[in-house]
Coordinates of C-alpha atoms in Angstrom, one line a residue:
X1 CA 114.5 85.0 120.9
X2 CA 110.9 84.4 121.0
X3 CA 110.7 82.7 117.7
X4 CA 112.8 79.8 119.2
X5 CA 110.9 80.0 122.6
X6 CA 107.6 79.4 120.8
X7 CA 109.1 77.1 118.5
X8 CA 108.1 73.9 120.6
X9 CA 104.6 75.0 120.6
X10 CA 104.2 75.2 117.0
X11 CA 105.5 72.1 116.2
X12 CA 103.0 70.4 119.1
X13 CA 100.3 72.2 117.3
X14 CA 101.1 70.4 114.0
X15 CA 102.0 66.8 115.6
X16 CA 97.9 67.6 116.9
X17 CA 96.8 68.8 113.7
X18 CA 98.8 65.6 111.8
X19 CA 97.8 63.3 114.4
X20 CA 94.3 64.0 113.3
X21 CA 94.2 64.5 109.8
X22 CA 96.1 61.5 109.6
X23 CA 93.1 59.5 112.0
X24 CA 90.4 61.1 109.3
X25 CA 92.1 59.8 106.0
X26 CA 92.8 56.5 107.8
X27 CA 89.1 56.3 108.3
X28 CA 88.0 57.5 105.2
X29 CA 89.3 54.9 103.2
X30 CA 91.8 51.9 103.8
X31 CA 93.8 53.1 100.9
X32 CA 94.4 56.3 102.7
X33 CA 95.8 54.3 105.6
X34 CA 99.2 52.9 103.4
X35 CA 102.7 53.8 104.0
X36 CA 102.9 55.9 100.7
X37 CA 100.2 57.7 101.1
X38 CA 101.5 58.7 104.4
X39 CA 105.0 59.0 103.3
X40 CA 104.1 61.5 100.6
X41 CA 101.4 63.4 103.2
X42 CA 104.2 64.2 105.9
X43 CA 106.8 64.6 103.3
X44 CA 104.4 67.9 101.9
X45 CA 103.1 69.1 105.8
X46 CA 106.7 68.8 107.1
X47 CA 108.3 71.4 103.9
X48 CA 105.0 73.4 104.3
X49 CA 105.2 73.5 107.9
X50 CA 108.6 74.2 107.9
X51 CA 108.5 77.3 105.2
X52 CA 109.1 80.1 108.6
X53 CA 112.3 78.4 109.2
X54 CA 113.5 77.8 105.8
X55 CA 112.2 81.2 103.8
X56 CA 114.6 82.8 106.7
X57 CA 117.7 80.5 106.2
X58 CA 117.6 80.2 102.3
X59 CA 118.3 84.0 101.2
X60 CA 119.3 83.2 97.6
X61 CA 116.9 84.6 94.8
X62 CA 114.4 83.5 93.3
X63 CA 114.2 80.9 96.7
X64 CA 114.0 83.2 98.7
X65 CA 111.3 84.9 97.5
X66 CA 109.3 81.4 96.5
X67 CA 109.9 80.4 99.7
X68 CA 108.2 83.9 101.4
X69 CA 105.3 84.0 99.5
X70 CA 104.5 80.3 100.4
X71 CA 104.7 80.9 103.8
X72 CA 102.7 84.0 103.7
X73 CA 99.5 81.4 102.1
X74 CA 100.9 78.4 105.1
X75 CA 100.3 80.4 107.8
X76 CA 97.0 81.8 107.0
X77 CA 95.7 78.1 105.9
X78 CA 97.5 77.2 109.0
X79 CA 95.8 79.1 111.2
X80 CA 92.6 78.4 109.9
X81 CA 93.5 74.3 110.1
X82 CA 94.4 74.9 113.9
X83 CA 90.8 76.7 114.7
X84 CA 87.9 74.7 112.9
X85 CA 90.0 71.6 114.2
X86 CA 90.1 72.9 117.5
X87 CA 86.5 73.6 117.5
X88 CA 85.1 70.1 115.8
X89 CA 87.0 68.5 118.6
X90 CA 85.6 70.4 121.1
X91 CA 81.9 69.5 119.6
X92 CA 82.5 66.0 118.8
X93 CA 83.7 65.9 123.3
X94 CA 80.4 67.8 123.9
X95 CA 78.6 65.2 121.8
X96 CA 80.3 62.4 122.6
X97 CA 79.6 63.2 126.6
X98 CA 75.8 64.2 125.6
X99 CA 73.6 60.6 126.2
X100 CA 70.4 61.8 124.4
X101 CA 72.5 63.1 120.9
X102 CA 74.3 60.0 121.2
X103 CA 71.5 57.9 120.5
X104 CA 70.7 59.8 118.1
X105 CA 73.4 60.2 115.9
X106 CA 75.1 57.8 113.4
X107 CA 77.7 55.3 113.8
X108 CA 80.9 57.0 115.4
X109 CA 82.9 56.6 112.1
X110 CA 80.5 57.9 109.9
X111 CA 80.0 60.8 112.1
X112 CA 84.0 61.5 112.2
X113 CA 84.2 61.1 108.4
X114 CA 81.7 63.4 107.8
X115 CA 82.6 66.1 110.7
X116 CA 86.3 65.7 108.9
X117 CA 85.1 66.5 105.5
X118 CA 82.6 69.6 106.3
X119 CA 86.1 70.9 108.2
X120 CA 88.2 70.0 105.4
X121 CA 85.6 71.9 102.6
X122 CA 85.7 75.1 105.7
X123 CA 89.4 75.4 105.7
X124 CA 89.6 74.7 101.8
X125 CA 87.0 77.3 101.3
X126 CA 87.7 80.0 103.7
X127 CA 91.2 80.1 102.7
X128 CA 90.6 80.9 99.3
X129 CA 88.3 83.0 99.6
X130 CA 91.1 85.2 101.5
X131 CA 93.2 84.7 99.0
X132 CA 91.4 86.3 96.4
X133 CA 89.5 88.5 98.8
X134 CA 92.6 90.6 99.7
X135 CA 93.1 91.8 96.2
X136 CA 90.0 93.3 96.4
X137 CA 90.4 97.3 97.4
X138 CA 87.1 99.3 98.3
X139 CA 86.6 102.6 98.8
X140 CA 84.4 104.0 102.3
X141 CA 83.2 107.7 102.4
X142 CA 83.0 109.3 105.6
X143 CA 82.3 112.8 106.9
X144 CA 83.6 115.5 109.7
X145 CA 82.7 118.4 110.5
X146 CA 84.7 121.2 111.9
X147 CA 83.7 124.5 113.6
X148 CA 87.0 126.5 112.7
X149 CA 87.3 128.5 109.1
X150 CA 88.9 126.7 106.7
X151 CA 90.5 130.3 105.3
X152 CA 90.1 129.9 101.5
X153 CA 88.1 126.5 101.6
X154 CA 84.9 125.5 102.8
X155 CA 85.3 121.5 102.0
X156 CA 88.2 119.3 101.5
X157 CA 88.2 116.0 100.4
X158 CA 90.7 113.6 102.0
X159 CA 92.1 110.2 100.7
X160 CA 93.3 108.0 103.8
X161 CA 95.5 105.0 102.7
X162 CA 97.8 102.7 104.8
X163 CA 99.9 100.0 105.2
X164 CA 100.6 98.6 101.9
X165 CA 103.4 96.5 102.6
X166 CA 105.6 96.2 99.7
X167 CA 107.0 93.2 99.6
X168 CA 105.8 89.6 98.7
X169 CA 102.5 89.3 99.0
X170 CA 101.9 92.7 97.4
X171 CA 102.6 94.4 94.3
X172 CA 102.4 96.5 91.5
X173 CA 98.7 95.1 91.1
X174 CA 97.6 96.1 94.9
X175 CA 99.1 99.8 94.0
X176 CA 97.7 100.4 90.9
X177 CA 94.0 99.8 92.3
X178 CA 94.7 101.5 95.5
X179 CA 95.8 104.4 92.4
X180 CA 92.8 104.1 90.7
X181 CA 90.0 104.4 93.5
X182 CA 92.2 107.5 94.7
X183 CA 91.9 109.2 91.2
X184 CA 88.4 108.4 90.6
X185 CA 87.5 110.1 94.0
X186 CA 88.7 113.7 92.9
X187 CA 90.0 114.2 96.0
X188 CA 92.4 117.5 97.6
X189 CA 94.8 115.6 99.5
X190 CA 96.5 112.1 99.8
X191 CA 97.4 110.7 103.2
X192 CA 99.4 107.5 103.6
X193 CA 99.4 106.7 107.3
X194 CA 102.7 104.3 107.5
X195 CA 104.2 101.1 106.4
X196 CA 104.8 101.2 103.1
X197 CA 107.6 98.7 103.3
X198 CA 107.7 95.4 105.0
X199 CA 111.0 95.6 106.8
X200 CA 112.8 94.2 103.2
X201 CA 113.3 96.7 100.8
X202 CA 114.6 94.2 98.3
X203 CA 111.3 92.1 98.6
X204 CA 109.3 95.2 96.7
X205 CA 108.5 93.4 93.2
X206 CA 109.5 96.2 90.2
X207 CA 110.5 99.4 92.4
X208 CA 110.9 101.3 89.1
X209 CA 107.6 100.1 87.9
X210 CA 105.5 101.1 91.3
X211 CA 107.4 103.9 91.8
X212 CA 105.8 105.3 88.2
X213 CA 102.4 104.0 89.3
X214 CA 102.5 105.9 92.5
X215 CA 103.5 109.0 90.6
X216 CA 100.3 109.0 88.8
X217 CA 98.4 110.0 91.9
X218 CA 96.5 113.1 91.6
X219 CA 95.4 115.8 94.1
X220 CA 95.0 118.9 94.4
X221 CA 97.8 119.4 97.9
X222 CA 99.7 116.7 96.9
X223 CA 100.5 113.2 98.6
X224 CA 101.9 113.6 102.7
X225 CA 102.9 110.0 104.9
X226 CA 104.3 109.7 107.9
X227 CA 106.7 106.2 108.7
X228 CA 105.2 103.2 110.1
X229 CA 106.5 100.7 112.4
X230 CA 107.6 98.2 109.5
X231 CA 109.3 101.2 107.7
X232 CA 113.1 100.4 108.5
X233 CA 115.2 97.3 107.8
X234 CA 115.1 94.2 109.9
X235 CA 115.4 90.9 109.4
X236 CA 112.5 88.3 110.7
X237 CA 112.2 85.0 111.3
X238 CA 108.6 83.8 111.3
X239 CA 106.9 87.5 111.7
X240 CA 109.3 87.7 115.0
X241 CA 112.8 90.0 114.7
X242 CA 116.3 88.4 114.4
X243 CA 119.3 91.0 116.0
X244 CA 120.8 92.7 113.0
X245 CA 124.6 92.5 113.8
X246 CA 125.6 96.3 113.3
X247 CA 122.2 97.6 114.9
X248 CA 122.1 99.1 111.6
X249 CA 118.3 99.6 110.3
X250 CA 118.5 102.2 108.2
X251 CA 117.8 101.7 104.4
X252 CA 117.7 105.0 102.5
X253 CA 116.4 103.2 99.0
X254 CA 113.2 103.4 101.3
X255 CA 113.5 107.7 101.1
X256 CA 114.6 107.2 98.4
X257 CA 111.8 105.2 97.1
X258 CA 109.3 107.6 98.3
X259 CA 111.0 110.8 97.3
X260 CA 110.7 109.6 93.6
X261 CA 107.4 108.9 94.1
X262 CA 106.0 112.1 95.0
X263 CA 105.2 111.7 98.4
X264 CA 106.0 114.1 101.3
X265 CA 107.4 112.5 104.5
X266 CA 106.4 114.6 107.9
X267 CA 108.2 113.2 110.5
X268 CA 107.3 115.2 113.7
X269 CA 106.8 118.1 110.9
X270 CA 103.8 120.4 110.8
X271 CA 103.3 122.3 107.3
X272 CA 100.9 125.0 106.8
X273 CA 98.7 124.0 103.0
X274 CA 97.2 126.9 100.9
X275 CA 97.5 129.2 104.3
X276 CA 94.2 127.0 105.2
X277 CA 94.8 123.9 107.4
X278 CA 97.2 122.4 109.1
X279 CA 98.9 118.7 108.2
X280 CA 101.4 117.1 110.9
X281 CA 103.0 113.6 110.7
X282 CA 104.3 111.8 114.0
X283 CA 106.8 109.7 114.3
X284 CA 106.1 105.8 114.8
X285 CA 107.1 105.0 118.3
X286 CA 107.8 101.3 118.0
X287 CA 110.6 102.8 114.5
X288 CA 111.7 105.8 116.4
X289 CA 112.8 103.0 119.2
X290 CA 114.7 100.7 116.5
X291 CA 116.0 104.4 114.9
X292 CA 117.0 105.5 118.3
X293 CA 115.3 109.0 117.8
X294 CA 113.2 111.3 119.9
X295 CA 109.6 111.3 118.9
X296 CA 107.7 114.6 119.8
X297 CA 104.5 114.2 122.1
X298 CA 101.1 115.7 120.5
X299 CA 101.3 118.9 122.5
X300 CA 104.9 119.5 121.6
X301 CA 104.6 118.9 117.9
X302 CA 101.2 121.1 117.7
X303 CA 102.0 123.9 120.2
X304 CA 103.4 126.5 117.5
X305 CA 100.3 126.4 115.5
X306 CA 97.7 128.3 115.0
X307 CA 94.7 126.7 117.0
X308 CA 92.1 129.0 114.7
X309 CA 93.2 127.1 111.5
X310 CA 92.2 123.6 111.3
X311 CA 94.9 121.0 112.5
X312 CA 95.4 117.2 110.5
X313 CA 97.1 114.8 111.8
X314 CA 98.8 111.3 110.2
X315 CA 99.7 109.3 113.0
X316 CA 100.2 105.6 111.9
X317 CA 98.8 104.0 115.3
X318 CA 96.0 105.2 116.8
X319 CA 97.4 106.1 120.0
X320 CA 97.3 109.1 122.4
X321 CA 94.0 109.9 120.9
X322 CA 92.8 112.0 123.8
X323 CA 96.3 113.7 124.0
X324 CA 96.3 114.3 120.2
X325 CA 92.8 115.9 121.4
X326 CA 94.0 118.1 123.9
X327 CA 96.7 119.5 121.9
X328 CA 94.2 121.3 119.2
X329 CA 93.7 118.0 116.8
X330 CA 91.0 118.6 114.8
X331 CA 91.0 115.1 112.7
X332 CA 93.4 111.9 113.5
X333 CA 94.2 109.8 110.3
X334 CA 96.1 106.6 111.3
X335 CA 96.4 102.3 110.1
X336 CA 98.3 99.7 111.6
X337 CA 95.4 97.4 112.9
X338 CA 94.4 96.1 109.8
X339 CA 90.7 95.6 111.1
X340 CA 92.3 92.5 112.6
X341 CA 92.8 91.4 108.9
X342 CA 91.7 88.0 109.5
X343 CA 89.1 87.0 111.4
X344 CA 88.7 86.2 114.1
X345 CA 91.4 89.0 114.6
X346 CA 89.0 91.6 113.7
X347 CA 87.0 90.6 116.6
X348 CA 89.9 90.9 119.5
X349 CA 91.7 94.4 117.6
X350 CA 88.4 96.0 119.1
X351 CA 89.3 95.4 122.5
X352 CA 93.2 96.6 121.9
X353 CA 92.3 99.9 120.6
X354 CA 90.4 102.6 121.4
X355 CA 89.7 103.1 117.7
X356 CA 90.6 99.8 115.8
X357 CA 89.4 100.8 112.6
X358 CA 86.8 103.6 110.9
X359 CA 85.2 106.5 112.7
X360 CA 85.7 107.8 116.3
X361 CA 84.7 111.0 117.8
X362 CA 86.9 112.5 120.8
X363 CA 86.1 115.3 122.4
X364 CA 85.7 117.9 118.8
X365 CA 88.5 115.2 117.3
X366 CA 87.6 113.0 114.9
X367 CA 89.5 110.0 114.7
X368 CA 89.7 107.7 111.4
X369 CA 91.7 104.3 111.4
X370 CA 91.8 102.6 107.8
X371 CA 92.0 98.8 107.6
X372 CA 94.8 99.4 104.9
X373 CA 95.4 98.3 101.3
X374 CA 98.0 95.4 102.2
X375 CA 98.3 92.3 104.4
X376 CA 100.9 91.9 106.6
X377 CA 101.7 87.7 107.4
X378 CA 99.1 86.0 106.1
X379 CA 98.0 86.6 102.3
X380 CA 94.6 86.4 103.3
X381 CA 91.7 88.8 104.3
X382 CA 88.7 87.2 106.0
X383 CA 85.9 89.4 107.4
X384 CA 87.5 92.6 106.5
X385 CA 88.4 94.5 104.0
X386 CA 91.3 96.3 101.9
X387 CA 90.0 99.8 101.7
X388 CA 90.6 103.8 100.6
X389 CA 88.9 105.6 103.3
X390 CA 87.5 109.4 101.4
X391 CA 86.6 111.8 104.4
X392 CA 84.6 114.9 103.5
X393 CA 85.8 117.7 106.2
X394 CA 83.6 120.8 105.8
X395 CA 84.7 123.5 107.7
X396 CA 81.7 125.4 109.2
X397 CA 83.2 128.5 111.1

């Protein structure tokens, strides 16, 4: 299991990151260098550091759930505690090996108190202002245009949404603003591009209550998904999957969940809207895996259709894009990258993916990727945001 294998690691990252906040306090103040103070310090880092292990092993309620959502804010803090320590070493051993700034610099204590406080106020800062950043959801217009006739329309307005995540980070207060941009927008059709769930059906706060909320979306076409990757049961351990027993991973409150809701499913299903256009949904390749299913390639799911009639698309990774292309795509509307979410993520999700997240144009495809209404991990978004992606598709044949 490669929670356990990577387990060593992550406890020598926090023996470093101890090790120095422990040196910083110590020279801060002689006070901050007594046994209590230290006692009561490790005491908190060790249950914080701790929360992956134990928000797995304690699965009683409301524990449980505590225990998840703390984790969820750890591990983004944590992350962010590992980096701007990492990099203050690294400039205090450029500056420390630099003869001309040592002159010029203050006394080596004052310079590591002060180095340790600016790094402290970083992490403090940047950490909540994820926090409260991620509740924020925007709304990005785009527009495509296709050369085909769109029979009885000559515009449609799309709303793209994905990856909300369900669970314990996010609620019924993430869905009813995601609800509320999409209704404000007017738009013709709804598409939810995957991962509605966070592989824990019974970590969705008030089913009943967002289940209502998500009801109260309004469109002209109606609201269409296709699965994500996070979609079926499965127990984790620190973001990293635990064997279920049985193999079992289905959970049909999920279908059940969405049925009630309003929202149309297309799993390797094509329908034909209005006698217009064209809306497909793939299957997710890493869930169709776990599900032990067949998932259709592009060309297979899109070779009875018309080719004359415009063709859509929900794919929840941006994958295959020039085969999605080839097949008679007209306009790709996936998620799953999140933008990165956090950065510095944002940065490296551009060299995993063709597409990582807004506009892309392949061939006559357009490809959209939304940075999604959730968080997935960390509670936090830093340097990107939650978003409703509107695309105005004017057909021009």
């Amino acid at each position: 299991m490669l929670a356990i294998i990577l387990a060593p690691f992550y406890l020598l990252i926090n023996y470093y990151v101890v090790r120095w906040i422990i040196r910083w306090t110590g020279t801060c103040h002689r006070h901050l260098k007594s046994r209590p103070f230290r006692v009561v310090f490790l005491s908190i880092y060790i249950f914080m550091c701790l929360t992956p292990l134990t928000s797995y092993l304690v699965s009683a309620n409301p524990w449980h759930s505590w225990l998840k959502r703390l984790f969820n804010y750890w591990l983004g803090t944590f992350l962010y505690i590992v980096l701007i320590i990492l990099i203050f070493d690294l400039v205090r051993i450029i500056l420390r090996h630099t003869n001309r700034i040592k002159q010029e610099t203050p006394s080596k204590r004052s310079t590591f108190i002060l180095s340790g406080g600016v790094a402290a106020c970083l992490i403090i800062c940047l950490s909540a202002y994820g926090i409260i950043h991620e509740h924020k959801v925007y709304v990005n217009h785009y527009e495509a245009q296709v050369e085909k006739s769109g029979g009885k329309l000559d515009h449609l307005r799309i709303a793209l949404t994905a990856d909300l995540h369900l669970g314990y980070s996010i609620g019924t207060y993430h869905v009813k603003s995601m609800v509320d941009k999409i209704n404000a927008e007017h738009v013709d059709l709804v598409c939810i591009a995957g991962d509605f769930f966070d592989n824990e059906y019974d970590a969705v706060q008030y089913p009943e209550k967002t289940i209502s909320i998500l009801k109260e979306i309004k469109s002209t076409y109606g609201v269409y998904a296709c699965w994500g990757n996070h979609d079926f049961k499965e127990k984790l351990l620190a973001g990293f999957t635990v064997p279920i027993k049985n193999g079992q991973h289905t959970d049909t409150r999920m279908d059940d969940f969405l049925k009630q809701s309003g929202i149309r499913i297309l799993d390797d299903k094509a329908v034909l809207i209005d006698d217009s256009f064209y809306l497909a949904g793939r299957k997710d390749p890493q869930r169709s895996k776990k599900m032990k299913e067949d998932r259709l390639s592009p060309e297979d799911l899109l070779q009875d259709l018309d080719r004359d009639k415009p063709i859509l698309v929900i794919d929840h990774q941006p994958k295959q894009l020039q085969e999605l292309a080839d097949a008679g795509c007209d306009i790709d509307l996936s998620g799953h990258t999140h933008d990165g979410q956090m950065f510095p993520g944002n940065l490296t999700t551009k060299l995993m993916w063709e597409n990582s997240c807004g506009e892309l144009k392949k061939d006559n495809m357009y490809s959209y990727v939304t940075s999604g209404v959730g968080v997935w991990g960390p509670a936090m978004r830093v340097g990107t945001d939650a978003e409703v992606m509107i695309i105005d598709v004017y057909f021009t044949k």
